Short mmCIF file of C-alpha atoms and ligand atoms in Angstrom, two decimals:
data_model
loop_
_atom_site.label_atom_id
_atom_site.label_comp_id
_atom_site.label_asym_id
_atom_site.label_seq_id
_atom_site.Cartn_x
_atom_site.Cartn_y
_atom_site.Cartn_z
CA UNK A 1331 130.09 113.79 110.16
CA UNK A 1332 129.76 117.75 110.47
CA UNK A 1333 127.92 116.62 107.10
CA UNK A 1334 125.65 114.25 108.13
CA UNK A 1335 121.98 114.20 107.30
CA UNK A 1336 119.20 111.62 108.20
CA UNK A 1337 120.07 108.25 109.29
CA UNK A 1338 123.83 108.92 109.75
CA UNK A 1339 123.02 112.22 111.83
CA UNK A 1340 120.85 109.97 113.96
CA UNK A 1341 123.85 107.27 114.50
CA UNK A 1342 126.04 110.19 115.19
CA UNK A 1343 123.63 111.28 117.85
CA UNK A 1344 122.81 108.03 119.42
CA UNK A 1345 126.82 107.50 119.46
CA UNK A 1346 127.52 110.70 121.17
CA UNK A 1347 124.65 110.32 123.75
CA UNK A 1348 125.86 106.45 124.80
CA UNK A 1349 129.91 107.98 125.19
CA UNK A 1350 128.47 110.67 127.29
CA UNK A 1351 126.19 107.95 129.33
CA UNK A 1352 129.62 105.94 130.10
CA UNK A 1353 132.13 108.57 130.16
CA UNK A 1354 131.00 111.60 132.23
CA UNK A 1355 127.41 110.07 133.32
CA UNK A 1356 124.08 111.55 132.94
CA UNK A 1357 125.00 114.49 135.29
CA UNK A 1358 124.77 118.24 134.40
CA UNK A 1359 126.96 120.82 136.48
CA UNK A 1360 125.50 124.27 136.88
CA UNK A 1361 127.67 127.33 136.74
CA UNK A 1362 125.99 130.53 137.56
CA UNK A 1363 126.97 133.07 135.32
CA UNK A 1364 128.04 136.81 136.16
CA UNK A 1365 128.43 139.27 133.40
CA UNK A 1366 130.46 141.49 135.87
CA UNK A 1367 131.04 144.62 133.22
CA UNK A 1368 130.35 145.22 129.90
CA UNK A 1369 133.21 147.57 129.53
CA UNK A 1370 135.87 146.45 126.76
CA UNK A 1371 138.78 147.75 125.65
CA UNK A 1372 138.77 145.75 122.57
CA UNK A 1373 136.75 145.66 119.37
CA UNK A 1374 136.07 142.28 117.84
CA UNK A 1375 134.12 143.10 114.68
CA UNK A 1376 131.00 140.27 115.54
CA UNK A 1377 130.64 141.29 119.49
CA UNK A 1378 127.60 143.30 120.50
CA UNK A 1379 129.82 145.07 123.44
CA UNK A 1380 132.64 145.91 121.30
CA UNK A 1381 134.35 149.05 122.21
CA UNK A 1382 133.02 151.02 119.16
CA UNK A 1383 129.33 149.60 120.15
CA UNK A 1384 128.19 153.45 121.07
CA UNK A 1385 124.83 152.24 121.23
CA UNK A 1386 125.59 150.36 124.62
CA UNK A 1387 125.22 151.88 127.77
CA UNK A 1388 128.56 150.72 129.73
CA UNK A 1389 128.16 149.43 133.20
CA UNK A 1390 130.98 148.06 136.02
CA UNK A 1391 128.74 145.41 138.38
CA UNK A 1392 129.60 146.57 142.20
CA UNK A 1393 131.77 143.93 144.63
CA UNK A 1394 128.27 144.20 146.69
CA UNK A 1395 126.15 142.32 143.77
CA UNK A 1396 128.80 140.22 142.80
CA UNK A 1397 129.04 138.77 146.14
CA UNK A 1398 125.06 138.60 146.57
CA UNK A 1399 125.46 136.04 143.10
CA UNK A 1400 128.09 133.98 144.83
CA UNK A 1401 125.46 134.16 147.70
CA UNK A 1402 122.71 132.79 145.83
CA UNK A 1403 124.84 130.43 143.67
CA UNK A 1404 126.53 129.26 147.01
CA UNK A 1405 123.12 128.88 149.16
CA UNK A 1406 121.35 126.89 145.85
CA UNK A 1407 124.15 124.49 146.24
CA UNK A 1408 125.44 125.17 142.51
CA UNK A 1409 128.88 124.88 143.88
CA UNK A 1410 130.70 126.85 140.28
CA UNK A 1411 130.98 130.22 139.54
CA UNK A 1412 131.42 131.91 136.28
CA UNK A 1413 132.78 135.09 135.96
CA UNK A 1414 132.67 136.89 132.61
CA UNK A 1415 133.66 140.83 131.48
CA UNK A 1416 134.63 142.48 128.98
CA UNK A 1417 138.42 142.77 128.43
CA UNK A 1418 140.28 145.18 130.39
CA UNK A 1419 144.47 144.72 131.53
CA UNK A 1420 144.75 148.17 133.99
CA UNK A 1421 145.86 147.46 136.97
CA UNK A 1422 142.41 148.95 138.94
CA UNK A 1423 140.49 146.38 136.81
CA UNK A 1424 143.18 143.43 137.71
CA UNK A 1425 142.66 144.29 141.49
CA UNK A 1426 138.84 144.68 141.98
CA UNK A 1427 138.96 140.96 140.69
CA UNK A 1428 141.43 139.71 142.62
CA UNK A 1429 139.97 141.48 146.04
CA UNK A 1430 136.20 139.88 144.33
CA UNK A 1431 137.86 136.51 144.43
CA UNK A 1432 139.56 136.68 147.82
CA UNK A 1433 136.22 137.77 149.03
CA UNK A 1434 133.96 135.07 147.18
CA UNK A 1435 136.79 132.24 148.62
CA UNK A 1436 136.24 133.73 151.94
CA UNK A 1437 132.52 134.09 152.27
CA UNK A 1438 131.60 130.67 150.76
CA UNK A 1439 134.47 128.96 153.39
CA UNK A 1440 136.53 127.94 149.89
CA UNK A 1441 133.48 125.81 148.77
CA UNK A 1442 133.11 127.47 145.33
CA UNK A 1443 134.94 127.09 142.55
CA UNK A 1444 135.45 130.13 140.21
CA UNK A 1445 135.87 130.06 136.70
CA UNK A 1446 136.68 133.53 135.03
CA UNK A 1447 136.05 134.80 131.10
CA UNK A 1448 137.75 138.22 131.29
CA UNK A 1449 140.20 137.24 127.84
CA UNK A 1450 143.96 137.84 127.28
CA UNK A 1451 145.92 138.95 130.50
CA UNK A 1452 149.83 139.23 131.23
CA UNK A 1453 151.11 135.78 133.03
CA UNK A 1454 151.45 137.78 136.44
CA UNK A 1455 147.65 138.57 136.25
CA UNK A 1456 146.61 135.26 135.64
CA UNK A 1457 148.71 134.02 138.54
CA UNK A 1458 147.63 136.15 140.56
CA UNK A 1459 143.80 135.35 139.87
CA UNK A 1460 144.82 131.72 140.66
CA UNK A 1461 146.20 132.33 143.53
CA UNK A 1462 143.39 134.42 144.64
CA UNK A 1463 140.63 131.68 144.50
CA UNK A 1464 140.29 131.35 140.60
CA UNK A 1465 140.08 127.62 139.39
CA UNK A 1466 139.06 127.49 136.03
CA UNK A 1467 139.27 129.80 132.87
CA UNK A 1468 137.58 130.28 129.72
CA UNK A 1469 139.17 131.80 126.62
CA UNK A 1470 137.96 130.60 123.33
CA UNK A 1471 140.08 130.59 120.22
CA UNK A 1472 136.88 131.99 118.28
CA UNK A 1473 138.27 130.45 114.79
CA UNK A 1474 140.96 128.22 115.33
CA UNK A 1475 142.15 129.21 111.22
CA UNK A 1476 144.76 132.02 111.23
CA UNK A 1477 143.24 133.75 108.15
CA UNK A 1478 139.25 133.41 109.51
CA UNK A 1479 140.56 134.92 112.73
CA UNK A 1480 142.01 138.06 111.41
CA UNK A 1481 138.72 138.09 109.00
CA UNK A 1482 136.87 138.49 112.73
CA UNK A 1483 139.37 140.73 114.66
CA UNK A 1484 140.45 144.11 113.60
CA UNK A 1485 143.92 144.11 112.10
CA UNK A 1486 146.14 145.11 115.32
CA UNK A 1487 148.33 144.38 117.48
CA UNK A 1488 145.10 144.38 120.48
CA UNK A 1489 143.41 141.54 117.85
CA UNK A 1490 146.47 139.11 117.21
CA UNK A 1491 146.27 135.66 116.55
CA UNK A 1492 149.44 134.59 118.15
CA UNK A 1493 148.62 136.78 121.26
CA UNK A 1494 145.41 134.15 121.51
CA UNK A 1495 146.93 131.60 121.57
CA UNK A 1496 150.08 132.10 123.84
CA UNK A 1497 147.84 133.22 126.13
CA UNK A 1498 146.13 129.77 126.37
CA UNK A 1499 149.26 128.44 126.42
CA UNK A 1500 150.23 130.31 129.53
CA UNK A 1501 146.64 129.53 130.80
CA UNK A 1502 147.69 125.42 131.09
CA UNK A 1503 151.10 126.49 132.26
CA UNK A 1504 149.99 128.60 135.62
CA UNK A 1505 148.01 125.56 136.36
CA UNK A 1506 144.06 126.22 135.52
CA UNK A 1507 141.38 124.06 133.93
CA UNK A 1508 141.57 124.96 130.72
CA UNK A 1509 138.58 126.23 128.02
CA UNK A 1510 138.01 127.23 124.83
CA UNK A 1511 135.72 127.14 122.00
CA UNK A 1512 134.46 128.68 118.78
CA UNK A 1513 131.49 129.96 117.24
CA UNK A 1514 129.96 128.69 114.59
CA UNK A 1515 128.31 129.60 111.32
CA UNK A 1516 130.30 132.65 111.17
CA UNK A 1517 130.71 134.56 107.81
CA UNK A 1518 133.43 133.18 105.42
CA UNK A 1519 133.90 129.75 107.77
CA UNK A 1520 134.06 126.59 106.03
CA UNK A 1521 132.78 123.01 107.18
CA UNK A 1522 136.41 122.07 106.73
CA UNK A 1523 137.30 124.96 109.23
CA UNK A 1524 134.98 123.84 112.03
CA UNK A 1525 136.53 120.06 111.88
CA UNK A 1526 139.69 121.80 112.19
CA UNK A 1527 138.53 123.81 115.50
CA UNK A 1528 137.58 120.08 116.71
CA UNK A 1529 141.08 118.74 116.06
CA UNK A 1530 142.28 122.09 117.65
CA UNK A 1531 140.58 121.18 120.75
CA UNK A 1532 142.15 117.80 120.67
CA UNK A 1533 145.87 118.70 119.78
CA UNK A 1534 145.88 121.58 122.80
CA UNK A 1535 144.44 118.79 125.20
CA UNK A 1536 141.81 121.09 126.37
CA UNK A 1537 139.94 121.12 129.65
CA UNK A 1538 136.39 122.46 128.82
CA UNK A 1539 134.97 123.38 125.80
CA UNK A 1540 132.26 126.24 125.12
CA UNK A 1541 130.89 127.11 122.08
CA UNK A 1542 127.65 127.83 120.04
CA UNK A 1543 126.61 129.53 117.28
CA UNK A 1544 127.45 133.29 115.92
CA UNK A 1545 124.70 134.87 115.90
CA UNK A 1546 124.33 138.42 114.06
CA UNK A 1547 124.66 141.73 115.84
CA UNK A 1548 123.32 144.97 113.62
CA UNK A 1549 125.57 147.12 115.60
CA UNK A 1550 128.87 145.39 114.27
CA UNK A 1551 130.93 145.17 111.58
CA UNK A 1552 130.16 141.68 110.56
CA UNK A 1553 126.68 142.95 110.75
CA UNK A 1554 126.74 143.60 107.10
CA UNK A 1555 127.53 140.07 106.07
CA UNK A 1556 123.91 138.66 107.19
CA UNK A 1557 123.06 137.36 104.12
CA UNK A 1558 126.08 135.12 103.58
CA UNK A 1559 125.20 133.00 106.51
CA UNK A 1560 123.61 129.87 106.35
CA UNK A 1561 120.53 129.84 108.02
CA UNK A 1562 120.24 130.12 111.87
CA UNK A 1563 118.36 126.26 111.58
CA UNK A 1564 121.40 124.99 109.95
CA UNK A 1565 123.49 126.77 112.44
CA UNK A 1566 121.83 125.23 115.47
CA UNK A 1567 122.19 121.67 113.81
CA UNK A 1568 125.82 122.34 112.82
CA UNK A 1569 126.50 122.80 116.84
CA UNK A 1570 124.70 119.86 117.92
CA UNK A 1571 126.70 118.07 115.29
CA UNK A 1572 129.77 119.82 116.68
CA UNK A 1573 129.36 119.16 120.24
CA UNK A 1574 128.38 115.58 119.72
CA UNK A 1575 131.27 114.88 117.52
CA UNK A 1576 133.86 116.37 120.36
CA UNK A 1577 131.71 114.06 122.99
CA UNK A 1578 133.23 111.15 121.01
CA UNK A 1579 137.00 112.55 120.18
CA UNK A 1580 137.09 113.97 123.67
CA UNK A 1581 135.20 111.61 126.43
CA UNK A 1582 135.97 113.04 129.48
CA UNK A 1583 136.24 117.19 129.19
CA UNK A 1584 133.39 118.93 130.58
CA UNK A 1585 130.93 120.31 127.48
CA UNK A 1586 128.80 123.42 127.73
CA UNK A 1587 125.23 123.82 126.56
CA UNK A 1588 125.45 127.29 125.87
CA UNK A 1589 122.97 130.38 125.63
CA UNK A 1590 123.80 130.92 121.85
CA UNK A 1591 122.34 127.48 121.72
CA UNK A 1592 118.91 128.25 123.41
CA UNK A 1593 118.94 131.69 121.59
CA UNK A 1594 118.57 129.96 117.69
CA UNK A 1595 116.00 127.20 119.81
CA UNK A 1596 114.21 127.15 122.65
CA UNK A 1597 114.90 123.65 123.32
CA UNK A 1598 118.45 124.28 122.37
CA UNK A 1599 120.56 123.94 125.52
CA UNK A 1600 118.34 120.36 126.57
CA UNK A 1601 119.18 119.23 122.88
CA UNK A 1602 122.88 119.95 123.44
CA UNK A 1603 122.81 117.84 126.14
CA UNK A 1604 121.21 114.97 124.75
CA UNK A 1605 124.14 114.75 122.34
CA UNK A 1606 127.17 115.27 124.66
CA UNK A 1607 127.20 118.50 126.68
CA UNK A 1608 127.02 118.16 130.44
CA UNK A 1609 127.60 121.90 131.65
CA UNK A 1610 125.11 124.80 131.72
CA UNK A 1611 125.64 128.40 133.07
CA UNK A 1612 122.42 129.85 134.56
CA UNK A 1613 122.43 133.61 134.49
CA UNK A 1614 122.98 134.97 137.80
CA UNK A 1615 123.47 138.80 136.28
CA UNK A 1616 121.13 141.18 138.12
CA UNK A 1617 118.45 141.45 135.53
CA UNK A 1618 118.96 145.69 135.17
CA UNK A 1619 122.49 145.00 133.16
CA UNK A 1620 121.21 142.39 131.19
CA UNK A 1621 120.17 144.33 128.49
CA UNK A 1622 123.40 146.15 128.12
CA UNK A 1623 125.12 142.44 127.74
CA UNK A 1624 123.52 141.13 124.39
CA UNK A 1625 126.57 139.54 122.66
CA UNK A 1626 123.97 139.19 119.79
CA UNK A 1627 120.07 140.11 118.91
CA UNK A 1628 117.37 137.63 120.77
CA UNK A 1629 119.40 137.03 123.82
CA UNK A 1630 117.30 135.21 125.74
CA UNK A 1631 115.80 135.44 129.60
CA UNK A 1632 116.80 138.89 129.91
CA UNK A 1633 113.78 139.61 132.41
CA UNK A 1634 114.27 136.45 134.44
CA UNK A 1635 115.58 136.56 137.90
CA UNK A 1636 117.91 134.07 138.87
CA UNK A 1637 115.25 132.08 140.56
CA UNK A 1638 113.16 131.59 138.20
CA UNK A 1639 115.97 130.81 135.82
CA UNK A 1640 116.78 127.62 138.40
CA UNK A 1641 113.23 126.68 138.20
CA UNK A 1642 112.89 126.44 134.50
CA UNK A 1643 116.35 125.07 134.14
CA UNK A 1644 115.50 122.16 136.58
CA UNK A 1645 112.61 120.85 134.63
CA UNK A 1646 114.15 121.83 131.65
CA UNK A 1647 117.24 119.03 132.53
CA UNK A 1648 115.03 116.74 133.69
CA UNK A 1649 113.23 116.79 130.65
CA UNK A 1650 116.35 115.98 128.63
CA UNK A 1651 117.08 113.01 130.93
CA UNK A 1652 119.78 114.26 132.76
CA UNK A 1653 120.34 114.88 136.90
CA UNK A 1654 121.78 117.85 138.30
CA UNK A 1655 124.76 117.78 140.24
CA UNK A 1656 123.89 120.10 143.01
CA UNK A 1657 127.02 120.69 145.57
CA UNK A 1658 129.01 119.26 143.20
CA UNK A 1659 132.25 120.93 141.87
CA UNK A 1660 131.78 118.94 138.41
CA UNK A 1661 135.57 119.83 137.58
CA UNK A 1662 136.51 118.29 133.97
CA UNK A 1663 137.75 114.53 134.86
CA UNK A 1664 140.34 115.16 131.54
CA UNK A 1665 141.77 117.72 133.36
CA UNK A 1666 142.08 115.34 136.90
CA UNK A 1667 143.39 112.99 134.65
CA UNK A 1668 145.58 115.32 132.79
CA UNK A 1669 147.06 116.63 136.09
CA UNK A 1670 147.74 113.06 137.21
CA UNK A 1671 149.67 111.76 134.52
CA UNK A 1672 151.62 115.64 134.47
CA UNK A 1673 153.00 114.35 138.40
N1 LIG B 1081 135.85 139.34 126.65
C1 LIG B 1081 136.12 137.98 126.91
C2 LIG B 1081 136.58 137.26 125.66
O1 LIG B 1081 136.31 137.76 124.58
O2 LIG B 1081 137.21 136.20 125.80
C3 LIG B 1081 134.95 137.24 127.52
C4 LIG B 1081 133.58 137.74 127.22
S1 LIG B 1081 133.08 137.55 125.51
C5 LIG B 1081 131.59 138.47 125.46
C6 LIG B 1081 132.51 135.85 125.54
C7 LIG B 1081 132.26 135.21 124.21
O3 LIG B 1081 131.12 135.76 123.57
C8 LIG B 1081 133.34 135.36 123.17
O4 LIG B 1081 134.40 134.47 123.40
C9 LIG B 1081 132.57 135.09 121.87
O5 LIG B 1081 132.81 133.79 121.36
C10 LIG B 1081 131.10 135.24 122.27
N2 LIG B 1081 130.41 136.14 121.34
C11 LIG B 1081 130.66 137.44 121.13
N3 LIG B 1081 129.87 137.91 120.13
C12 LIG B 1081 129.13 136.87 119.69
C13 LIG B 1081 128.15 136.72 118.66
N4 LIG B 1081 127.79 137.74 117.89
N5 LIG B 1081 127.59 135.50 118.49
C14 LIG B 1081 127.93 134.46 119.30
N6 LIG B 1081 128.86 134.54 120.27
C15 LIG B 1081 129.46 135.73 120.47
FE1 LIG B 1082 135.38 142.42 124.10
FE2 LIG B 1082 135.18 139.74 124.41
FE3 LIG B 1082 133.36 141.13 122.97
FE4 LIG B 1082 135.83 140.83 122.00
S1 LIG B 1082 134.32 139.17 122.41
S2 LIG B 1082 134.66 142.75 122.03
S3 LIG B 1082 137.05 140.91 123.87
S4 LIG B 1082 133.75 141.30 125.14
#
């Protein structure tokens, strides 16, 4: 299917679309999305931010903005929070999020849920988030395959494979919706690879799923690997096909339409959800950082106040057919499910 061209990629489409009709309906949850720092203490050899990324000017949002987000987010009715960093474990770093979520739980009377992306933390830490007002959390695998991991990842003990993926383990077992996800056209990853990442997703039961395409950074390692990628067309059409083929293995988990996608395609994120996705994150980031936050080159609305973003992204849904489910938690019905048959 990841294969598929013409007629078959249209059935594939058309399949993916009707599951998503039935399964999760024709509703799109919004998560507003705060890139609280861009400080990282690791070095992932595609990331833009990577700690050896001199060319980045580092910045540390204040509780103050962070709060005026969950403020807008909160008074827009979009009811989900995302909050994403670079990685840091110290114990100031661990505290100013745990005080941010007591204070967003507070101020919002415990109406918004909060979904963090701040990678690998000790059990204790991720407890203690959850406990704190966290709901949900994001941590993709990046490349499911052991070998095209450690091809993306520095070889230490800071970039270990195993580390990954025991801490999504511990993730599920402290009690939080679960997510993942990959990206996709990366240097030296098969086809074969990326229908393993799907049956990944499927054997760890997961929650959520966000991922998109890899798209080239020229201050990174893998920078110098450009010309081995397929092109960023082919890219874009190998995560539709991705996301449409999870819609059918994996009916009810919540699917994001994600920036990368928009980034290779303007249309990208409303195409995504034609074919299965049913989550996207509006940037909420106070528009001064957002240049120091480019993952990759051509990040997109990096002079658009969160507003406007709401704006465009309404007609921008409606367009694609969908509704948007304002005040609405949207939590991933595989995970109420999942929880159920747990008890
Ligand atoms: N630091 C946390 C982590 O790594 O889990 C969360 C923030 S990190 C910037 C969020 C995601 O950005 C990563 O999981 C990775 O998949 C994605 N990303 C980083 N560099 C990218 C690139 N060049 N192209 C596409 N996605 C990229
Ligand atoms: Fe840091 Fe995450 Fe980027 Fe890796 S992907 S360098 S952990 S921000």
């Amino acid at each position: 299917m990841l294969s598929s061209k013409d007629e078959e990629r249209k059935m594939l489409f058309e399949k993916a679309a009707e599951v998503k009709k039935a399964e999760v309906g024709n509703k799109v949850y919004f998560r507003g999305l705060v890139e609280f720092s861009n400080i990282c203490a690791k070095n992932c050899l595609y990331c833009g931010i990577r700690s050896g990324n001199k060319n980045t000017e580092r910045y540390f949002m204040t509780g103050e903005e962070v709060l005026e987000a969950a403020k807008f987010a909160y008074e827009n009715s979009y009811a989900s929070l995302v909050i994403q960093s670079g990685e840091r474990s110290d114990k100031k770093f661990v505290d100013v999020i745990t005080d941010l979520l007591r204070q967003i739980t507070s101020e919002t009377q415990g109406q918004m849920h909060i979904t963090l992306s701040m990678g690998e933390q000790s059990e204790e830490t991720y407890r203690q988030w959850l406990e704190a007002g966290a709901h949900r959390y994001l941590l993709r695998i990046e490349a499911s395959n052991r070998e095209l991991y450690q091809k993306l990842h520095p070889n230490n003990k800071k970039h270990d494979y195993d580390a990954r993926l025991e801490a999504l383990k511990l993730l599920k077992k402290v009690g939080y919706q679960v997510g993942t996800g990959v990206m996709i056209g990366l240097p030296f990853q098969s086809t074969e690879n990326l229908a393993d990442d799907l049956l990944f997703f499927k054997a760890f039961d997961i929650d959520m799923v966000g991922m998109g395409p890899y798209i080239e950074h020229e201050d990174t390692p893998l920078f110098k690997y450009r010309d081995q990628l397929i092109s960023k067309k082919e890219r874009f059409d190998l995560s539709l096909k991705m996301v449409a083929i999870l819609r059918i293995m994996m009916k009810d988990i919540n699917i994001a339409a994600t920036t990368a996608m928009q980034t290779l395609d303007p249309q990208g994120r409303e195409k995504a959800l034609r074919v299965g996705a049913n989550v996207i994150m509006p940037n909420l980031t106070p528009v001064k950082y957002r240049e120091n936050y480019l993952l990759y080159e051509d990040k997109p609305c990096l002079d658009e106040e969160a507003s406007e973003c709401m704006n465009c992204l309404e007609a921008r849904i409606h367009i694609a057919g969908d509704k948007i489910g304002y005040g609405e938690w949207g939590d991933s019905l595989h995970f109420e499910r999942r929880k159920k048959s747990n008890i």
